[in-house]
Coordinates of C-alpha atoms and ligand atoms in Angstrom, one line a residue:
M1 CA -134.0 255.2 156.0
L2 CA -137.5 255.0 154.9
K3 CA -139.3 252.0 156.1
K4 CA -141.6 250.3 153.7
E5 CA -145.2 249.9 154.9
W6 CA -146.7 246.5 154.6
P7 CA -150.3 245.6 154.1
K8 CA -152.4 245.5 157.3
H9 CA -152.4 241.7 157.9
S10 CA -149.0 240.9 156.7
I11 CA -147.8 239.4 160.0
L12 CA -150.7 237.0 160.3
A13 CA -150.1 236.0 156.7
I14 CA -146.5 235.5 157.4
A15 CA -147.3 233.4 160.5
I16 CA -149.8 231.3 158.6
V17 CA -147.4 230.6 155.9
A18 CA -144.5 230.0 157.9
T19 CA -146.2 227.4 160.3
W20 CA -147.7 225.7 157.1
L21 CA -144.6 225.2 155.3
K22 CA -142.7 224.3 158.3
T23 CA -145.3 221.6 159.2
Y24 CA -144.9 220.3 155.5
I25 CA -141.3 220.2 155.9
V26 CA -141.4 218.4 159.2
Y27 CA -143.9 215.8 157.6
K28 CA -141.4 215.1 154.9
T29 CA -138.3 215.0 157.1
S30 CA -139.3 213.6 160.5
F31 CA -141.9 211.1 159.9
S32 CA -142.1 208.2 157.4
I33 CA -145.4 208.9 155.8
T34 CA -146.0 206.7 152.7
I35 CA -147.1 208.6 149.8
D36 CA -148.3 206.6 146.9
N37 CA -149.6 209.3 144.4
V38 CA -149.6 212.9 143.5
L39 CA -153.2 213.5 145.2
Q40 CA -151.7 212.0 148.4
E41 CA -148.9 214.4 148.2
F42 CA -151.2 217.4 147.6
I43 CA -153.4 216.4 150.6
L44 CA -150.3 216.2 152.6
F45 CA -149.2 219.6 151.6
I46 CA -152.6 221.5 152.2
N47 CA -153.7 219.5 155.3
P48 CA -152.0 222.0 157.9
L49 CA -153.9 225.0 156.4
S50 CA -157.3 224.8 157.5
M51 CA -156.5 224.6 161.2
L52 CA -153.8 227.2 160.9
L53 CA -156.3 229.5 159.2
F54 CA -158.8 229.0 162.0
I55 CA -156.5 229.4 165.0
Y56 CA -154.2 232.3 163.6
G57 CA -157.4 233.8 162.4
I58 CA -158.8 234.5 165.9
S59 CA -156.1 237.3 166.0
L60 CA -158.4 239.3 163.8
F61 CA -160.6 239.8 166.7
F62 CA -158.2 241.5 168.7
K63 CA -158.2 245.4 168.9
S64 CA -154.7 246.1 170.0
E65 CA -151.8 245.4 167.8
K66 CA -149.7 244.2 170.8
A67 CA -152.3 241.7 171.9
K68 CA -152.8 240.4 168.4
N69 CA -148.8 239.7 168.0
R70 CA -148.7 238.1 171.3
Y71 CA -151.5 235.8 170.2
L72 CA -149.7 235.1 167.0
I73 CA -146.6 234.0 169.0
A74 CA -148.5 231.9 171.3
V75 CA -150.2 230.0 168.6
A76 CA -146.9 229.4 166.9
A77 CA -145.4 228.1 170.1
I78 CA -148.3 225.7 170.9
T79 CA -148.5 224.4 167.4
S80 CA -144.5 223.9 167.4
I81 CA -144.6 222.2 170.6
V82 CA -147.5 219.9 169.4
L83 CA -145.6 219.1 166.3
Y84 CA -142.2 218.7 168.1
G85 CA -143.8 216.5 170.7
N86 CA -144.8 214.1 167.8
V87 CA -141.5 214.1 166.3
A88 CA -139.8 213.1 169.5
F89 CA -142.6 210.5 170.3
Y90 CA -142.2 209.0 166.8
R91 CA -138.4 208.6 167.1
F92 CA -139.2 206.2 169.8
F93 CA -142.7 204.6 169.0
N94 CA -142.9 205.1 165.4
D95 CA -146.3 206.4 165.8
F96 CA -148.2 209.8 166.4
I97 CA -149.1 210.9 170.0
T98 CA -152.8 209.9 171.0
L99 CA -154.4 211.6 174.1
P100 CA -154.1 208.5 176.5
V101 CA -150.3 208.4 176.3
L102 CA -150.4 212.1 177.5
F103 CA -151.7 210.6 180.7
Q104 CA -148.9 208.4 181.1
T105 CA -146.5 210.9 182.5
E106 CA -144.9 208.6 185.0
N107 CA -143.5 206.7 182.0
F108 CA -142.0 209.8 180.5
G109 CA -139.3 209.9 183.3
D110 CA -138.4 206.4 182.7
L111 CA -137.9 206.8 179.1
G112 CA -134.9 208.9 180.0
S113 CA -132.2 207.2 178.1
S114 CA -134.1 206.7 175.2
A115 CA -135.5 210.4 175.0
A116 CA -132.0 211.6 175.4
A117 CA -130.6 209.5 172.5
S118 CA -133.5 210.9 170.4
I119 CA -133.1 214.7 171.0
F120 CA -130.6 216.9 169.2
W121 CA -129.7 220.6 169.4
T122 CA -130.8 220.8 165.7
D123 CA -134.3 220.3 167.0
L124 CA -134.4 224.0 167.4
L125 CA -135.3 224.3 163.9
Y126 CA -138.7 222.8 164.7
F127 CA -139.4 226.2 166.2
A128 CA -138.2 228.0 163.0
D129 CA -141.7 229.6 162.5
L130 CA -141.7 231.1 165.8
A131 CA -138.4 232.8 165.0
I132 CA -139.7 234.2 161.8
I133 CA -142.8 235.5 163.4
L134 CA -140.8 237.3 166.1
L135 CA -138.5 238.7 163.3
A136 CA -141.6 239.8 161.3
I137 CA -143.1 241.7 164.5
K138 CA -139.7 243.3 165.2
F139 CA -138.8 244.4 161.6
I140 CA -142.1 244.9 159.7
S141 CA -144.1 247.9 160.1
T142 CA -147.6 247.5 158.8
K143 CA -150.1 250.0 157.7
T144 CA -151.6 251.8 160.8
G145 CA -155.3 252.8 161.0
I146 CA -158.0 250.5 162.4
A147 CA -156.1 247.7 163.8
A148 CA -159.3 245.4 164.1
S149 CA -160.9 244.0 161.2
T150 CA -164.4 244.7 160.1
S151 CA -166.8 242.0 160.7
V152 CA -167.3 241.5 157.0
Q153 CA -163.8 240.9 156.4
R154 CA -163.6 238.5 159.3
K155 CA -166.7 236.6 157.8
A156 CA -165.1 236.4 154.6
Y157 CA -161.9 234.9 156.1
Y158 CA -163.6 232.3 157.9
V159 CA -165.9 231.2 155.1
L160 CA -162.5 230.9 153.1
A161 CA -161.2 228.9 156.2
L162 CA -164.3 226.6 156.1
A163 CA -163.8 226.2 152.3
V164 CA -160.3 224.9 152.7
L165 CA -161.4 222.5 155.5
F166 CA -164.2 221.1 153.4
F167 CA -162.0 220.9 150.4
N168 CA -159.4 219.0 152.5
L169 CA -162.1 216.7 153.9
G170 CA -163.6 216.0 150.4
L171 CA -160.2 215.1 149.1
A172 CA -159.5 212.9 152.1
E173 CA -162.8 211.0 151.6
A174 CA -162.0 210.4 148.0
E175 CA -158.8 209.2 148.7
R176 CA -159.6 207.2 151.9
P177 CA -163.2 206.3 152.1
Q178 CA -164.7 205.9 155.7
L179 CA -161.5 207.4 157.1
L180 CA -163.3 208.9 160.1
T181 CA -165.3 205.9 160.8
R182 CA -162.4 203.4 160.8
S183 CA -159.9 205.5 162.3
F184 CA -157.5 202.7 163.5
D185 CA -154.4 203.8 161.5
R186 CA -153.0 207.1 162.8
E187 CA -150.6 207.6 160.0
M188 CA -153.6 207.7 157.6
L189 CA -155.3 210.4 159.7
V190 CA -152.3 212.5 160.0
K191 CA -151.8 212.0 156.3
N192 CA -155.2 213.0 155.3
L193 CA -156.5 215.3 158.0
G194 CA -153.3 216.9 159.0
M195 CA -151.5 216.8 162.4
Y196 CA -153.4 219.6 164.0
N197 CA -156.9 218.5 162.8
Y198 CA -156.0 214.9 163.9
H199 CA -155.4 216.1 167.4
L200 CA -158.9 217.5 167.6
Y201 CA -160.3 214.4 166.3
D202 CA -158.2 212.4 168.7
I203 CA -159.9 214.3 171.7
Y204 CA -163.3 213.6 170.3
I205 CA -162.5 210.0 169.9
Q206 CA -161.1 209.5 173.4
S207 CA -164.0 211.4 175.0
K208 CA -166.4 209.1 173.1
S209 CA -164.7 206.1 174.6
Q210 CA -165.1 207.4 178.1
A211 CA -168.7 207.9 177.4
Q212 CA -169.0 204.4 176.1
R213 CA -168.3 202.8 179.3
A214 CA -170.8 204.8 181.1
L215 CA -173.3 203.9 178.7
A216 CA -172.7 200.2 178.1
D217 CA -175.1 197.9 179.7
G218 CA -174.0 194.4 178.8
S219 CA -176.2 193.8 175.8
E220 CA -173.3 194.8 173.5
L221 CA -171.7 191.6 174.8
V222 CA -174.3 189.4 173.1
E223 CA -172.9 190.0 169.7
A224 CA -169.2 190.0 170.7
N225 CA -169.9 186.5 172.5
N226 CA -171.7 185.2 169.4
Y227 CA -168.7 186.1 167.3
V228 CA -166.3 184.3 169.8
R229 CA -168.6 181.2 170.1
A230 CA -168.8 180.9 166.2
N231 CA -165.0 180.9 166.0
Q232 CA -164.3 178.9 168.9
I233 CA -162.1 175.8 168.5
D234 CA -161.7 172.7 170.5
P235 CA -158.2 172.7 172.1
S236 CA -155.8 169.7 171.2
E237 CA -156.7 166.4 173.2
D238 CA -153.1 165.4 172.9
M239 CA -151.5 168.4 174.7
K240 CA -154.3 168.7 177.2
G241 CA -152.9 168.8 180.7
I242 CA -149.4 167.8 179.7
A243 CA -148.1 170.4 182.2
E244 CA -150.8 170.2 184.7
G245 CA -149.7 170.8 188.4
R246 CA -146.3 172.1 187.2
N247 CA -145.1 175.5 188.0
L248 CA -145.6 177.9 184.9
I249 CA -142.8 180.2 184.1
V250 CA -143.5 182.7 181.2
V251 CA -140.6 184.8 180.0
T252 CA -140.9 187.9 177.8
L253 CA -138.0 188.3 175.5
E254 CA -137.8 192.1 175.3
S255 CA -137.7 193.3 171.6
L256 CA -136.7 190.0 170.3
Q257 CA -137.7 189.4 166.7
S258 CA -137.6 186.0 164.9
F259 CA -135.0 187.1 162.3
T260 CA -132.2 186.7 164.9
I261 CA -133.0 183.0 165.6
N262 CA -131.0 180.6 163.8
S263 CA -129.1 183.3 161.8
E264 CA -125.9 185.1 161.9
M265 CA -124.4 188.4 161.7
N266 CA -121.1 188.8 159.9
G267 CA -120.5 185.1 160.6
Q268 CA -121.4 185.4 164.3
T269 CA -124.3 183.4 165.8
I270 CA -126.8 186.0 167.3
T271 CA -128.8 183.5 169.8
P272 CA -126.9 180.2 170.1
F273 CA -128.8 179.0 173.3
L274 CA -132.3 179.7 171.7
N275 CA -131.1 178.2 168.6
S276 CA -130.2 174.9 170.4
L277 CA -133.7 175.1 172.0
T278 CA -135.3 175.1 168.4
E279 CA -133.6 171.5 168.1
D280 CA -134.2 170.4 171.5
E281 CA -136.4 167.3 172.3
D282 CA -138.4 169.2 175.0
T283 CA -139.1 172.2 173.1
I284 CA -141.8 173.2 170.4
Y285 CA -140.7 176.3 168.6
F286 CA -143.4 178.4 166.7
E287 CA -141.5 180.0 163.7
N288 CA -144.4 181.5 162.1
F289 CA -145.6 183.5 165.3
Y290 CA -146.3 187.3 165.1
H291 CA -146.6 190.1 167.7
Q292 CA -150.0 191.9 167.7
T293 CA -149.0 194.7 170.1
G294 CA -150.0 198.5 169.5
L295 CA -148.6 201.4 171.3
G296 CA -148.5 199.8 174.6
K297 CA -145.6 197.6 173.5
T298 CA -144.5 195.2 176.3
S299 CA -147.7 195.9 178.2
D300 CA -149.7 195.3 175.4
S301 CA -148.0 191.9 175.0
E302 CA -148.8 191.0 178.5
F303 CA -152.4 192.1 177.9
L304 CA -152.6 189.6 175.0
L305 CA -151.0 187.0 177.0
E306 CA -153.3 187.2 180.0
N307 CA -156.5 188.0 178.4
S308 CA -156.6 186.9 174.9
L309 CA -158.0 190.1 173.9
Y310 CA -156.5 192.7 171.5
P311 CA -154.8 195.6 172.8
L312 CA -156.4 199.1 171.8
S313 CA -156.0 201.0 168.6
G314 CA -155.0 204.1 170.7
G315 CA -152.9 204.4 173.7
A316 CA -152.0 201.4 176.2
V317 CA -154.8 199.5 177.7
F318 CA -152.9 199.2 180.8
F319 CA -153.3 202.9 181.4
T320 CA -156.6 203.7 179.9
H321 CA -158.6 200.8 181.3
S322 CA -156.8 199.5 184.4
G323 CA -160.0 199.8 186.3
N324 CA -161.9 197.3 184.1
T325 CA -162.9 193.7 185.0
F326 CA -160.7 191.0 183.3
N327 CA -160.5 187.3 183.5
S328 CA -157.0 186.8 183.3
M329 CA -154.8 183.7 182.8
A330 CA -153.4 184.7 186.3
E331 CA -156.8 184.7 188.0
S332 CA -157.7 181.2 186.5
L333 CA -154.5 179.7 187.6
S334 CA -155.0 181.4 191.1
E335 CA -158.4 179.7 191.2
N336 CA -156.6 176.4 190.5
G337 CA -154.3 176.7 193.5
Y338 CA -151.3 178.6 191.9
S339 CA -149.5 181.6 193.6
T340 CA -149.0 184.0 190.8
N341 CA -146.6 187.0 190.4
V342 CA -144.6 189.0 187.8
Q343 CA -140.8 189.8 188.4
H344 CA -139.5 192.9 186.7
A345 CA -136.6 195.0 187.7
N346 CA -138.3 198.4 186.9
T347 CA -140.4 200.8 188.8
K348 CA -143.8 199.5 189.6
S349 CA -145.6 202.3 188.0
F350 CA -144.1 201.8 184.5
W351 CA -147.0 201.2 182.1
N352 CA -149.3 201.4 185.3
R353 CA -148.3 197.9 186.1
D354 CA -149.0 198.0 189.7
I355 CA -152.5 199.1 189.3
M356 CA -153.2 196.8 186.2
Y357 CA -151.8 193.7 187.9
E358 CA -154.3 194.2 190.7
S359 CA -157.0 194.3 188.3
M360 CA -155.9 191.1 186.6
N361 CA -155.5 189.5 190.1
I362 CA -151.8 189.0 190.0
D363 CA -151.0 188.1 193.7
K364 CA -147.5 189.8 193.9
F365 CA -145.3 192.1 191.8
Y366 CA -141.5 191.7 192.3
D367 CA -140.5 195.1 191.1
I368 CA -137.1 196.9 191.3
E369 CA -137.5 197.1 195.0
S370 CA -137.4 193.4 195.2
F371 CA -133.8 193.1 193.4
E372 CA -130.5 194.0 194.7
I373 CA -128.5 195.7 192.1
G374 CA -124.8 195.4 192.6
E375 CA -122.0 197.2 191.1
G376 CA -122.0 196.9 187.4
E377 CA -125.2 195.2 187.3
A378 CA -127.3 197.9 185.6
V379 CA -127.1 199.2 182.1
N380 CA -129.4 201.0 179.8
W381 CA -132.7 201.0 181.3
G382 CA -132.0 199.1 184.6
M383 CA -130.9 195.8 185.8
K384 CA -129.1 193.5 183.4
D385 CA -130.8 190.4 182.4
I386 CA -128.3 187.8 183.9
P387 CA -128.4 189.0 187.5
F388 CA -132.1 189.5 187.1
H389 CA -132.6 186.0 186.2
E390 CA -130.3 184.7 188.9
Q391 CA -132.5 186.8 191.6
S392 CA -135.7 185.8 190.0
V393 CA -135.0 182.0 190.4
E394 CA -133.8 182.8 193.9
H395 CA -137.3 184.3 194.5
M396 CA -138.9 181.3 193.0
T397 CA -137.3 179.2 195.7
E398 CA -139.3 181.0 198.1
M399 CA -142.7 180.8 196.2
Q400 CA -145.7 178.8 197.3
Q401 CA -145.7 175.9 194.6
P402 CA -147.2 175.4 192.2
F403 CA -146.6 179.0 191.0
Y404 CA -147.1 180.9 187.9
S405 CA -144.1 183.4 187.6
R406 CA -143.7 185.8 184.8
L407 CA -140.1 187.3 184.0
L408 CA -139.8 190.5 181.9
T409 CA -136.4 191.0 180.7
L410 CA -135.0 194.5 179.9
T411 CA -131.4 194.6 178.5
N412 CA -132.6 194.2 174.7
H413 CA -134.4 197.5 174.8
H414 CA -133.8 200.6 172.8
P415 CA -131.2 202.2 172.6
F416 CA -129.7 198.7 173.0
T417 CA -126.4 199.8 175.0
L418 CA -124.3 197.3 176.7
D419 CA -121.1 197.3 179.0
E420 CA -117.9 196.2 177.1
E421 CA -117.7 193.0 179.3
D422 CA -121.2 192.0 178.2
K423 CA -120.5 192.2 174.5
L424 CA -120.2 188.7 173.3
I425 CA -120.3 189.4 169.5
D426 CA -119.3 192.5 167.7
E427 CA -121.5 195.3 166.3
Y428 CA -123.0 195.2 162.9
D429 CA -121.7 197.7 160.3
S430 CA -124.7 199.3 158.8
N431 CA -125.7 203.1 159.0
S432 CA -128.0 202.4 161.9
G433 CA -126.3 202.3 165.4
T434 CA -129.5 201.0 166.7
L435 CA -129.4 197.8 164.4
N436 CA -125.7 197.6 165.0
R437 CA -126.0 197.3 168.7
Y438 CA -129.2 195.4 168.7
F439 CA -127.4 192.2 167.6
Q440 CA -125.1 192.5 170.6
T441 CA -127.9 193.1 173.2
S442 CA -129.8 190.2 171.6
R443 CA -126.8 188.1 172.0
Y444 CA -126.7 189.1 175.7
L445 CA -130.6 188.2 176.2
D446 CA -129.7 184.8 174.8
E447 CA -127.0 184.2 177.3
S448 CA -129.2 185.5 180.1
I449 CA -131.7 182.6 179.1
K450 CA -129.0 180.0 179.1
V451 CA -128.3 181.4 182.8
L452 CA -132.0 181.2 183.7
F453 CA -132.1 177.4 182.6
E454 CA -129.0 176.7 184.5
E455 CA -130.2 178.5 187.7
L456 CA -133.5 176.5 187.6
K457 CA -131.7 173.4 187.3
E458 CA -129.5 174.1 190.1
K459 CA -132.3 175.2 192.2
G460 CA -134.2 172.0 191.6
L461 CA -137.2 173.9 189.9
Y462 CA -136.4 172.8 186.5
E463 CA -138.1 169.4 186.0
N464 CA -141.4 170.3 187.6
S465 CA -141.9 173.4 185.6
I466 CA -142.8 174.4 182.1
I467 CA -141.1 177.4 180.5
V468 CA -142.8 179.6 177.9
M469 CA -141.0 182.3 176.3
Y470 CA -142.1 184.9 173.7
G471 CA -140.8 188.0 171.9
D472 CA -142.9 191.0 172.9
H473 CA -142.6 193.2 169.8
Y474 CA -140.3 194.6 167.1
G475 CA -137.0 196.0 168.3
I476 CA -136.1 197.5 164.9
S477 CA -138.8 199.9 163.5
E478 CA -139.3 200.8 160.1
N479 CA -137.1 203.9 160.6
H480 CA -134.1 201.3 160.0
N481 CA -135.2 199.9 156.8
E482 CA -132.1 200.9 155.0
A483 CA -129.8 199.0 157.5
M484 CA -132.3 196.1 157.6
T485 CA -132.2 195.8 153.6
Q486 CA -128.4 195.7 154.0
Y487 CA -128.7 192.9 156.7
L488 CA -131.3 191.1 155.0
G489 CA -129.8 191.4 151.5
E490 CA -133.1 192.2 150.1
E491 CA -135.3 195.4 149.9
V492 CA -137.6 195.8 153.0
T493 CA -141.2 196.2 151.4
D494 CA -144.6 196.5 153.2
F495 CA -144.6 192.8 152.7
T496 CA -141.1 192.2 154.3
S497 CA -142.1 194.8 157.3
A498 CA -145.2 192.6 158.0
E499 CA -143.1 189.5 158.0
L500 CA -140.5 191.0 160.2
Q501 CA -143.4 191.2 162.9
K502 CA -142.4 187.7 163.5
V503 CA -141.4 187.1 167.2
P504 CA -140.2 183.8 168.7
F505 CA -142.5 181.6 170.7
F506 CA -141.1 178.5 172.7
V507 CA -142.8 176.2 174.7
H508 CA -140.4 174.2 176.7
I509 CA -141.5 171.2 178.7
P510 CA -138.9 169.3 180.4
G511 CA -139.2 165.6 179.9
Y512 CA -141.5 166.1 176.7
G513 CA -139.2 164.4 174.5
E514 CA -141.0 165.0 171.1
G515 CA -140.0 168.5 170.4
Y516 CA -140.2 169.9 166.9
V517 CA -140.3 173.3 165.0
D518 CA -144.0 174.1 164.4
D519 CA -144.7 176.2 161.3
E520 CA -148.3 176.9 162.3
V521 CA -149.2 180.7 161.6
G522 CA -150.3 182.0 164.9
G523 CA -150.1 185.3 167.2
Q524 CA -149.9 186.3 170.9
I525 CA -153.7 186.3 171.1
D526 CA -153.2 182.6 171.0
M527 CA -150.8 182.3 174.1
R528 CA -153.5 182.1 176.6
P529 CA -155.6 179.4 175.2
T530 CA -152.5 177.3 174.3
I531 CA -150.9 177.6 177.5
M532 CA -154.2 177.0 179.6
N533 CA -154.7 173.8 177.6
L534 CA -151.3 172.7 178.5
M535 CA -152.0 173.5 182.2
G536 CA -155.2 171.2 182.0
M537 CA -157.6 174.2 182.2
D538 CA -160.9 174.6 180.5
T539 CA -161.3 177.8 178.7
S540 CA -164.5 176.9 176.7
K541 CA -166.6 179.4 178.6
D542 CA -164.0 182.2 178.5
I543 CA -164.3 185.2 176.0
Q544 CA -161.0 185.0 174.2
F545 CA -160.2 185.7 170.6
G546 CA -157.2 183.3 170.1
G547 CA -157.1 179.5 169.9
D548 CA -155.0 176.8 171.1
L549 CA -152.0 176.5 168.7
F550 CA -151.7 172.9 168.9
S551 CA -155.3 172.2 168.0
E552 CA -156.0 170.7 164.5
E553 CA -158.7 173.3 164.3
H554 CA -156.7 176.2 164.9
E555 CA -157.1 178.8 162.0
E556 CA -154.1 180.3 160.6
F557 CA -155.1 184.0 160.6
V558 CA -153.1 186.6 162.7
I559 CA -154.6 190.1 162.7
F560 CA -152.1 192.8 163.7
R561 CA -153.3 195.7 165.9
D562 CA -153.1 198.2 162.9
G563 CA -155.3 195.9 160.7
R564 CA -152.7 194.3 158.7
F565 CA -153.2 190.4 158.7
V566 CA -151.2 187.2 157.8
T567 CA -152.7 183.8 157.0
D568 CA -150.7 180.6 155.8
E569 CA -151.4 181.9 152.3
V570 CA -151.5 185.6 152.1
V571 CA -149.8 188.8 153.9
Y572 CA -152.1 191.9 153.7
A573 CA -150.2 195.1 154.3
G574 CA -150.2 198.7 153.1
N575 CA -153.7 197.8 151.3
V576 CA -151.9 195.2 149.2
C577 CA -152.4 191.6 149.3
Y578 CA -149.2 189.6 149.0
D579 CA -148.5 186.0 148.4
K580 CA -146.9 184.8 151.5
E581 CA -144.7 182.3 149.8
T582 CA -143.2 184.7 147.2
G583 CA -143.9 188.1 148.7
E584 CA -145.3 189.2 145.4
P585 CA -148.6 191.1 145.1
A586 CA -151.5 188.6 144.6
E587 CA -155.0 188.8 143.6
Q588 CA -156.8 191.1 146.0
E589 CA -159.7 188.4 146.2
L590 CA -157.5 186.3 148.2
C591 CA -157.5 188.8 151.0
A592 CA -160.9 190.1 150.6
P593 CA -162.8 187.7 152.9
Y594 CA -160.4 188.5 155.7
I595 CA -160.4 192.3 155.5
E596 CA -163.9 192.7 156.9
R597 CA -163.3 190.0 159.6
A598 CA -160.1 191.5 160.6
F599 CA -161.9 194.8 161.2
T600 CA -164.9 193.1 162.9
E601 CA -162.7 191.2 165.2
L602 CA -160.6 194.1 166.4
E603 CA -164.0 196.0 167.0
Y604 CA -165.5 193.5 169.1
S605 CA -162.3 193.2 171.2
E606 CA -162.2 197.0 171.4
S607 CA -165.9 197.2 172.4
I608 CA -165.3 194.9 175.2
I609 CA -162.5 196.9 176.7
N610 CA -164.3 200.4 175.9
G611 CA -167.6 199.2 177.5
D612 CA -165.9 197.1 180.3
L613 CA -168.2 194.6 179.2
L614 CA -166.6 191.7 181.1
R615 CA -168.1 193.1 184.3
F616 CA -171.4 191.9 183.0
Y617 CA -170.1 188.2 182.3
D618 CA -169.8 185.3 184.6
E619 CA -167.3 182.9 183.1
E620 CA -168.4 180.1 185.7
D621 CA -171.5 179.6 183.7
G622 CA -170.9 181.6 180.6
Q623 CA -174.0 184.0 181.2
L624 CA -174.4 187.6 181.3
T625 CA -175.1 188.7 184.8
T626 CA -177.2 191.7 184.4
I627 CA -179.7 190.8 181.6
P628 CA -181.5 187.5 182.7
D629 CA -183.6 187.4 179.7
V630 CA -180.7 187.1 177.2
E631 CA -179.4 183.5 176.7
L632 CA -175.9 183.4 175.5
E633 CA -174.8 180.9 172.8
Q634 CA -172.5 178.3 174.3
Ligands
GP9_1 C1 -140.4 198.7 180.8 C2 -140.3 197.5 179.8 C3 -140.2 198.0 178.4 O1 -140.7 198.2 182.1 O2 -141.3 196.7 179.9 O3 -141.3 198.4 177.8 P1 -141.5 198.8 176.2 O4 -140.9 200.1 175.9 O5 -140.6 197.8 175.6 O6 -142.9 198.8 176.3
MN2 MN1 -140.7 195.6 175.3

C-alpha cells in the first residue's frame, strides 16, 4: 500500500488543533462559564490558541524528528494535566486553580472522599488530544528532508503567534476593560485570556504579592486606616457588655445555608431545632446575613470571624499568609483573661490550622487527636457531629473559665453522606444527588446542635455562656442550579444565586428574654465587632472592616469576596443591578455608588494582608509603630 506523504509540519498542526478544540470542548462541558453574547463565545473559542502556538511552536527548533515528536507529546500531556486538574478542582470548589492552592498539598489527602466522588473513568477523554497526537506520529509519514525549519519560517510563525495573542488581548480589553488590573474574578480571566494564559498570569500575580510583603514599610497602612476610620460606627450601647465575663462558644455550622431554616422539603422540616431558636426569647436570629468566603471556604469564614478582614481573592489566607501578624478576637479575649481554643475533629494541618492558630494566638487546638472516635461514630470526612459535640462539652468542663471555645462541625460537608441510622428525613428527589443528600445532613447537623445545648445544660455550662452560631459558606454550588430551581420552584438567576449566599447567624444569650428575628443586612465581616461588643470589649482602635450588627449606625452593605454585593435595596451580581425586593433588574445608578467602594474596600483589606501591614500597627494606642512622623486618624 502506498503511504500518502503529508506536509512537513502536519503533526505540529494536528497537535495544535487537537488541543485547541479539546480545550474549547472542555470549557463548554466541564465548567459553567457564563456567555452573554457572540463576541464572548468567540473569545472563549480562540483563547487557547495563542499559548498553544507558542509552546507547541518550540518544536520547530528541534532538529531530530524523534525529539520533536517527544516534545509534542510532553506538551500535550502537560496541558492536559493542567486542564484536567482544573476540571477536578472545579467540581469541588466551583473555581479554577490558583497557585497558592497548589501548595496546599496536605489538604489534598484529606479531600479523599470528595475527590473520589468527583472522578470518573470517562475522564480519560480529557487526554484525547494526547491520543490523537500519538496516533498521528504512528500513522502519518511526513515529507522527509530537512527536519528543522528555517529561521525565516520560525520568525513568521512567531509573528503569527504574537498577532493571535494581541488579537485575543484586544478583544478581551474591549469586552472587559481593566481585566488585567482588576483581576479578582478568575472566571473572567479564564473566559477572556484562556486557561493556559491565565495560569501564567496567576504565577505573575502571586510572585508580585510575595514581593509586596518584602517592599511594604507601613506607610500603606495610612490610607487603609483612614478608610476604616471614615466608615467606623459606634457599637450599640444597649447590647454592650451584655455577655461580659461569660464563656463564649462559637459554632461553625458547616455548609449550612439559610434556605434550610424555617422551610420544608417534601413536607419534612429540615432544621427543627434551629427553627425553634428563631422564635426563642433568648435568641436573635439574623435572616439577612451573608457569607463572604472565597477559595479558603471554612478557613476563610474563621478568618473573617477572628479578624474582620476579607479573605483573599486567590487562595486561602490561612495558607498563604499564616506568618502574618494578626489582631484576632482570640488574642483580645485572651488579654481579657479568657482561655481560648478551637475544637475540630480533623487533622490539625487541614487548612494549615495548626500554624495559623498560633499566629492568631489561640491557646489550644483540640484536633482529631483529642477525640475518641468509637465504632460507628465516623462518617464522610470524619467524626460525626453528635459525638463531637458530646466530647467537646466534656473538654469544656476541664477548661479554665471564662473560655472562648470554637466548635467546627463537619458532617454536613460535601458529598453529604450519612449512615442509615442518622437519616432523620428522606432524601430529596431531584437530579442532583448532592442536593438530595444535603437536606438529610443538614437535618443531622440541626439534631447535633440540639444535643450540644442539652449537653451544655447538663454540664452546668449553659447559663454562664453565650452561644453564637454561623453558617460558613454555601453547601450547594451553582452546579446544582437545575435541582435548586426544582426545589425553590423558581429559576435560579444571578440574583437568586447571590441571595442563596445567605447563611444563618444566631446569637443565643441564655436569660436575655427579648429574642427576635433581625432583618438587618449583614455579613461575616460583622461578626467580630458584634461579638466583641457583647463581650464588653472596645474595638474602636482595631483595624476591622465590619461593624456591630446591633448598632443603629450599622450600614447595610455586604461585599462578597468576588465583588458582588448586597444592600437593603439592591443586589449586584453578574454586572447587573437587581432590586432586592423583586429580583428584577433595576437602574444601574442604584448600584453605581457601591461598585467602586466594594472594589476599594476589598483592595484595602487585601493590601493589609499582602503587605503584612498589621506588623506595623499598635492596637493599644492606634498608632503606626515604625513611622513616628505619621499621625493616624482616630
Ligand atoms: C475541614 C473542614 C471543611 O477541616 O473545615 O472545610 P471546607 O472544605 O468546608 O473548607
Ligand atoms: Mn466548610
